[in-house]
Short mmCIF file of C-alpha atoms and ligand atoms in Angstrom, two decimals:
data_model
loop_
_atom_site.label_atom_id
_atom_site.label_comp_id
_atom_site.label_asym_id
_atom_site.label_seq_id
_atom_site.Cartn_x
_atom_site.Cartn_y
_atom_site.Cartn_z
CA UNK N 1 16.73 -19.64 -67.93
CA UNK N 2 16.14 -22.12 -65.16
CA UNK N 3 15.42 -22.02 -61.42
CA UNK N 4 18.51 -23.01 -59.44
CA UNK N 5 17.79 -23.14 -55.73
CA UNK N 6 20.16 -23.81 -52.84
CA UNK N 7 18.54 -24.94 -49.59
CA UNK N 8 20.45 -23.85 -46.54
CA UNK N 9 19.79 -24.66 -42.91
CA UNK N 10 20.91 -26.84 -39.97
CA UNK N 11 20.47 -30.57 -40.04
CA UNK N 12 16.78 -31.28 -39.40
CA UNK N 13 15.66 -27.73 -40.22
CA UNK N 14 13.31 -29.13 -42.84
CA UNK N 15 15.41 -28.65 -46.03
CA UNK N 16 14.47 -32.00 -47.41
CA UNK N 17 10.79 -31.70 -46.52
CA UNK N 18 10.59 -28.36 -48.29
CA UNK N 19 12.83 -29.37 -51.27
CA UNK N 20 10.42 -32.31 -51.93
CA UNK N 21 7.38 -29.98 -52.09
CA UNK N 22 9.22 -27.47 -54.31
CA UNK N 23 10.40 -30.25 -56.59
CA UNK N 24 6.83 -31.62 -56.96
CA UNK N 25 5.22 -28.22 -57.52
CA UNK N 26 7.80 -26.89 -59.94
CA UNK N 27 8.88 -30.07 -61.71
CA UNK N 28 12.51 -29.76 -60.76
CA UNK N 29 14.94 -32.43 -59.66
CA UNK N 30 15.62 -32.55 -55.93
CA UNK N 31 19.30 -33.22 -55.49
CA UNK N 32 20.26 -34.18 -51.93
CA UNK N 33 23.84 -35.01 -51.34
CA UNK N 34 22.90 -36.85 -48.17
CA UNK N 35 20.46 -39.02 -50.12
CA UNK N 36 23.09 -39.75 -52.78
CA UNK N 37 25.56 -40.80 -50.17
CA UNK N 38 22.97 -42.95 -48.26
CA UNK N 39 21.97 -44.69 -51.51
CA UNK N 40 25.63 -45.69 -52.14
CA UNK N 41 25.92 -46.79 -48.50
CA UNK N 42 22.77 -48.98 -48.79
CA UNK N 43 24.03 -50.48 -52.05
CA UNK N 44 27.55 -51.14 -50.61
CA UNK N 45 29.30 -49.38 -53.51
CA UNK N 46 32.92 -48.22 -53.26
CA UNK N 47 31.72 -44.68 -52.69
CA UNK N 48 29.35 -45.94 -50.03
CA UNK N 49 32.32 -47.58 -48.22
CA UNK N 50 34.38 -44.39 -48.56
CA UNK N 51 31.69 -42.18 -46.98
CA UNK N 52 30.25 -44.49 -44.37
CA UNK N 53 32.48 -43.32 -41.49
CA UNK N 54 31.71 -39.65 -42.19
CA UNK N 55 27.96 -40.11 -42.31
CA UNK N 56 27.75 -42.31 -39.23
CA UNK N 57 29.86 -39.95 -37.15
CA UNK N 58 28.14 -36.74 -38.38
CA UNK N 59 31.32 -35.41 -40.09
CA UNK N 60 31.35 -33.86 -43.48
CA UNK N 61 32.47 -35.93 -46.51
CA UNK N 62 35.66 -34.29 -47.91
CA UNK N 63 34.95 -31.30 -50.24
CA UNK N 64 36.71 -32.58 -53.37
CA UNK N 65 34.73 -35.87 -53.32
CA UNK N 66 31.39 -34.13 -52.70
CA UNK N 67 32.00 -31.38 -55.30
CA UNK N 68 32.91 -33.91 -57.99
CA UNK N 69 29.74 -35.90 -57.32
CA UNK N 70 27.58 -32.75 -57.59
CA UNK N 71 29.36 -31.50 -60.66
CA UNK N 72 28.66 -34.86 -62.31
CA UNK N 73 24.96 -34.88 -61.25
CA UNK N 74 24.47 -31.37 -62.65
CA UNK N 75 25.51 -32.54 -66.12
CA UNK N 76 22.49 -34.81 -66.36
CA UNK N 77 19.67 -33.88 -68.70
CA UNK N 78 17.06 -33.37 -66.01
CA UNK N 79 19.08 -30.38 -64.59
CA UNK N 80 18.80 -28.36 -67.81
CA UNK N 81 15.77 -26.42 -66.66
CA UNK N 82 17.04 -25.99 -63.02
CA UNK N 83 17.23 -27.92 -59.77
CA UNK N 84 17.04 -27.74 -55.97
CA UNK N 85 20.25 -28.46 -54.17
CA UNK N 86 19.59 -29.81 -50.61
CA UNK N 87 22.55 -30.19 -48.34
CA UNK N 88 25.06 -28.69 -50.82
CA UNK N 89 27.04 -26.49 -50.58
CA UNK N 90 27.99 -27.04 -46.98
CA UNK N 91 31.37 -25.22 -46.71
CA UNK N 92 32.99 -22.16 -48.13
CA UNK N 93 35.04 -24.36 -50.46
CA UNK N 94 31.90 -26.05 -51.79
CA UNK N 95 30.07 -22.74 -52.26
CA UNK N 96 32.96 -21.27 -54.18
CA UNK N 97 33.28 -24.46 -56.32
CA UNK N 98 29.66 -24.25 -57.22
CA UNK N 99 29.83 -20.62 -58.21
CA UNK N 100 32.87 -21.31 -60.40
CA UNK N 101 31.23 -24.42 -61.95
CA UNK N 102 28.18 -22.39 -62.88
CA UNK N 103 30.25 -19.39 -64.04
CA UNK N 104 31.89 -21.69 -66.65
CA UNK N 105 28.43 -22.47 -68.04
CA UNK N 106 27.26 -18.79 -67.88
CA UNK N 107 24.75 -19.67 -65.17
CA UNK N 108 24.17 -18.67 -61.60
CA UNK N 109 22.19 -19.74 -58.48
CA UNK N 110 18.79 -18.04 -58.58
CA UNK N 111 18.01 -18.14 -54.85
CA UNK N 112 19.48 -19.46 -51.60
CA UNK N 113 16.79 -20.24 -49.05
CA UNK N 114 17.84 -20.57 -45.45
CA UNK N 115 15.36 -22.40 -43.24
CA UNK N 116 16.14 -21.15 -39.82
CA UNK N 117 15.18 -23.28 -36.75
CA UNK N 118 16.89 -23.19 -33.27
CA UNK N 119 18.97 -26.14 -32.17
CA UNK N 120 16.60 -27.15 -29.35
CA UNK N 121 13.75 -27.74 -31.72
CA UNK N 122 15.95 -29.54 -34.19
CA UNK N 123 17.04 -32.07 -31.53
CA UNK N 124 13.33 -32.81 -30.89
CA UNK N 125 12.52 -33.19 -34.56
CA UNK N 126 15.49 -35.33 -35.47
CA UNK N 127 14.98 -37.74 -32.59
CA UNK N 128 11.47 -38.41 -33.97
CA UNK N 129 12.35 -38.55 -37.70
CA UNK N 130 11.71 -41.77 -39.53
CA UNK N 131 12.11 -42.38 -43.28
CA UNK N 132 10.82 -45.04 -45.63
CA UNK N 133 13.38 -47.68 -46.41
CA UNK N 134 11.87 -48.16 -49.86
CA UNK N 135 10.90 -44.75 -51.30
CA UNK N 136 12.73 -42.35 -48.92
CA UNK N 137 9.60 -40.38 -47.84
CA UNK N 138 10.27 -38.40 -44.62
CA UNK N 139 8.05 -38.76 -41.61
CA UNK N 140 8.07 -37.60 -38.05
CA UNK N 141 6.59 -39.51 -35.11
CA UNK N 142 5.60 -36.21 -33.39
CA UNK N 143 4.75 -33.85 -36.31
CA UNK N 144 4.12 -35.94 -39.45
CA UNK N 145 3.20 -39.55 -38.52
CA UNK N 146 2.12 -41.91 -41.27
CA UNK N 147 -1.71 -41.90 -41.60
CA UNK N 148 -2.08 -45.64 -42.09
CA UNK N 149 -0.43 -48.63 -40.31
CA UNK N 150 2.18 -47.53 -37.70
CA UNK N 151 5.73 -48.07 -38.83
CA UNK N 152 4.82 -48.25 -42.50
CA UNK N 153 5.04 -45.73 -45.32
CA UNK N 154 1.63 -44.45 -46.38
CA UNK N 155 2.47 -43.39 -49.94
CA UNK N 156 0.17 -45.13 -52.37
CA UNK N 157 1.57 -48.59 -53.38
CA UNK N 158 4.64 -48.35 -51.10
CA UNK N 159 4.09 -49.60 -47.54
CA UNK N 160 7.86 -49.70 -46.94
CA UNK N 161 9.15 -50.06 -43.35
CA UNK N 162 9.97 -46.78 -41.59
CA UNK N 163 13.52 -46.68 -40.24
CA UNK N 164 15.60 -44.30 -38.13
CA UNK N 165 18.73 -42.89 -39.74
CA UNK N 166 22.00 -44.01 -38.07
CA UNK N 167 22.98 -40.32 -37.63
CA UNK N 168 19.68 -39.36 -35.87
CA UNK N 169 21.00 -40.82 -32.61
CA UNK N 170 21.45 -38.12 -29.85
CA UNK N 171 25.27 -37.87 -29.82
CA UNK N 172 25.52 -37.74 -33.56
CA UNK N 173 22.80 -35.08 -33.78
CA UNK N 174 24.87 -32.88 -31.42
CA UNK N 175 27.99 -33.50 -33.54
CA UNK N 176 26.14 -32.59 -36.77
CA UNK N 177 24.91 -29.37 -35.24
CA UNK N 178 28.50 -28.53 -34.14
CA UNK N 179 29.74 -29.12 -37.69
CA UNK N 180 26.88 -27.03 -39.02
CA UNK N 181 27.65 -24.00 -36.85
CA UNK N 182 31.40 -24.17 -37.52
CA UNK N 183 31.58 -24.95 -41.21
CA UNK N 184 28.21 -24.48 -42.91
CA UNK N 185 26.49 -21.60 -41.27
CA UNK N 186 29.19 -19.10 -42.43
CA UNK N 187 28.09 -19.62 -46.05
CA UNK N 188 24.85 -17.88 -45.27
CA UNK N 189 26.95 -14.66 -45.45
CA UNK N 190 28.44 -15.73 -48.78
CA UNK N 191 24.93 -15.82 -50.39
CA UNK N 192 23.89 -12.67 -48.57
CA UNK N 193 26.74 -10.80 -50.08
CA UNK N 194 25.66 -11.97 -53.52
CA UNK N 195 22.16 -10.70 -52.85
CA UNK N 196 20.67 -14.21 -53.24
CA UNK N 197 19.71 -14.98 -49.67
CA UNK N 198 16.22 -15.46 -48.42
CA UNK N 199 15.80 -16.38 -44.72
CA UNK N 200 12.67 -18.19 -43.58
CA UNK N 201 12.27 -18.01 -39.73
CA UNK N 202 10.63 -21.45 -39.37
CA UNK N 203 10.50 -22.01 -35.62
CA UNK N 204 7.10 -23.37 -34.56
CA UNK N 205 5.74 -23.34 -38.08
CA UNK N 206 4.19 -26.44 -39.71
CA UNK N 207 5.75 -27.73 -42.91
CA UNK N 208 2.81 -26.20 -44.85
CA UNK N 209 3.29 -22.79 -43.28
CA UNK N 210 7.10 -22.94 -44.09
CA UNK N 211 6.17 -23.85 -47.62
CA UNK N 212 3.83 -20.89 -47.86
CA UNK N 213 6.76 -18.57 -46.92
CA UNK N 214 8.94 -20.21 -49.54
CA UNK N 215 6.25 -19.99 -52.20
CA UNK N 216 6.03 -16.20 -51.60
CA UNK N 217 9.70 -15.99 -52.14
CA UNK N 218 9.55 -18.07 -55.29
CA UNK N 219 6.70 -16.07 -56.73
CA UNK N 220 8.44 -12.81 -56.12
CA UNK N 221 11.51 -14.11 -57.91
CA UNK N 222 11.53 -12.90 -61.51
CA UNK N 223 12.20 -16.41 -62.88
CA UNK N 224 8.96 -18.11 -61.70
P1 AP5 Q 1 21.96 -34.77 -45.09
O1 AP5 Q 1 21.13 -35.92 -45.55
O2 AP5 Q 1 22.01 -33.57 -45.97
O3 AP5 Q 1 21.50 -34.38 -43.59
P2 AP5 Q 1 21.35 -32.93 -42.90
O4 AP5 Q 1 21.73 -31.70 -43.50
O5 AP5 Q 1 21.88 -33.24 -41.62
O6 AP5 Q 1 19.83 -32.73 -43.01
P3 AP5 Q 1 18.73 -33.66 -42.66
O7 AP5 Q 1 18.38 -34.58 -43.83
O8 AP5 Q 1 19.04 -34.38 -41.35
O9 AP5 Q 1 17.55 -32.63 -42.31
P4 AP5 Q 1 16.63 -31.70 -43.23
O10 AP5 Q 1 16.99 -30.24 -43.03
O11 AP5 Q 1 16.52 -32.26 -44.64
O12 AP5 Q 1 15.25 -31.93 -42.48
P5 AP5 Q 1 14.05 -32.93 -42.85
O13 AP5 Q 1 13.25 -32.24 -43.93
O14 AP5 Q 1 14.41 -34.33 -43.02
O15 AP5 Q 1 23.50 -35.17 -44.74
C1 AP5 Q 1 23.79 -36.34 -44.06
C2 AP5 Q 1 25.29 -36.49 -44.03
O16 AP5 Q 1 25.84 -36.65 -45.41
C3 AP5 Q 1 26.10 -35.36 -43.47
O17 AP5 Q 1 26.16 -35.42 -42.02
C4 AP5 Q 1 27.49 -35.58 -44.12
O18 AP5 Q 1 28.14 -36.63 -43.49
C5 AP5 Q 1 27.07 -36.02 -45.54
N1 AP5 Q 1 26.89 -34.94 -46.45
C6 AP5 Q 1 25.77 -34.54 -47.11
N2 AP5 Q 1 25.97 -33.47 -47.87
C7 AP5 Q 1 27.26 -33.10 -47.72
C8 AP5 Q 1 28.07 -32.13 -48.26
N3 AP5 Q 1 27.55 -31.18 -49.11
N4 AP5 Q 1 29.34 -32.11 -47.90
C9 AP5 Q 1 29.87 -33.02 -47.08
N5 AP5 Q 1 29.18 -34.01 -46.52
C10 AP5 Q 1 27.86 -34.08 -46.82
O19 AP5 Q 1 13.11 -32.75 -41.49
C11 AP5 Q 1 13.70 -33.24 -40.32
C12 AP5 Q 1 12.50 -33.85 -39.51
O20 AP5 Q 1 11.61 -32.80 -39.03
C13 AP5 Q 1 11.60 -34.81 -40.27
O21 AP5 Q 1 11.16 -35.84 -39.39
C14 AP5 Q 1 10.42 -33.95 -40.75
O22 AP5 Q 1 9.23 -34.70 -40.94
C15 AP5 Q 1 10.30 -32.94 -39.58
N6 AP5 Q 1 9.89 -31.55 -40.00
C16 AP5 Q 1 10.25 -30.92 -41.15
N7 AP5 Q 1 9.69 -29.74 -41.14
C17 AP5 Q 1 8.98 -29.63 -39.98
C18 AP5 Q 1 8.26 -28.55 -39.37
N8 AP5 Q 1 8.08 -27.36 -39.98
N9 AP5 Q 1 7.71 -28.78 -38.17
C19 AP5 Q 1 7.91 -30.02 -37.50
N10 AP5 Q 1 8.63 -31.03 -38.09
C20 AP5 Q 1 9.12 -30.87 -39.20
#
């Protein structure tokens, strides 16, 4: 049957943090389009060169390119029992493309979880976000600092340097929030109409508290 989850929410709302925990607890692949693009960027692939300008300026990568990458990823064997999509879909075109891709396979999204956090809180979070250059673990200098040596990943056996994302600079954060409100937020209504939407008001909650809300939703879903 499979559990196919779409994580919705503004940049910095905590989609990646929550998707990581769901993935670990339910044994599902965490598919983040942002992570896929950043990996290509880091490796200097052709795709990386194509998307660099969009990522660094906070604009969306064109829909056709993004949809074809996701369609390809979903054909991989680890997606057979479900997956968590983080950062996709991000426009009406992408949402409809995903529905039609799944329709062809006789499948559908199980749940769309919207992590709802006000812009002012997001700006504070993103300015303090750091991630491990080696394993990608997400930290926050204010809310989730590494427990060991400052500036180093504390995952066992990693110790990678913590870096700031290029798009977490103040001007780019504002641009990403504008793009979110204009292009991505409207797809919340798309999933609401389909009866798949679950909103989690996450302002002021710790990551564990947000996960508690999400777990209640997952347990109430007939597929878990
Ligand atoms: P992407 O990587 O998807 O970035 P995003 O949506 O902007 O989301 P973020 O990764 O910034 O935030 P998040 O919600 O995952 O929050 P996180 O858990 O890290 O996309 C980057 C770019 O790629 C886009 O701008 C675009 O160019 C391109 N792209 C990607 N997908 C695309 C698509 N589908 N179409 C077109 N283009 C696409 O948490 C943020 C911080 O807050 C962390 O430091 C974390 O530790 C902290 N935190 C988390 N939860 C809490 C909490 N409850 N309390 C306090 N702090 C918290």
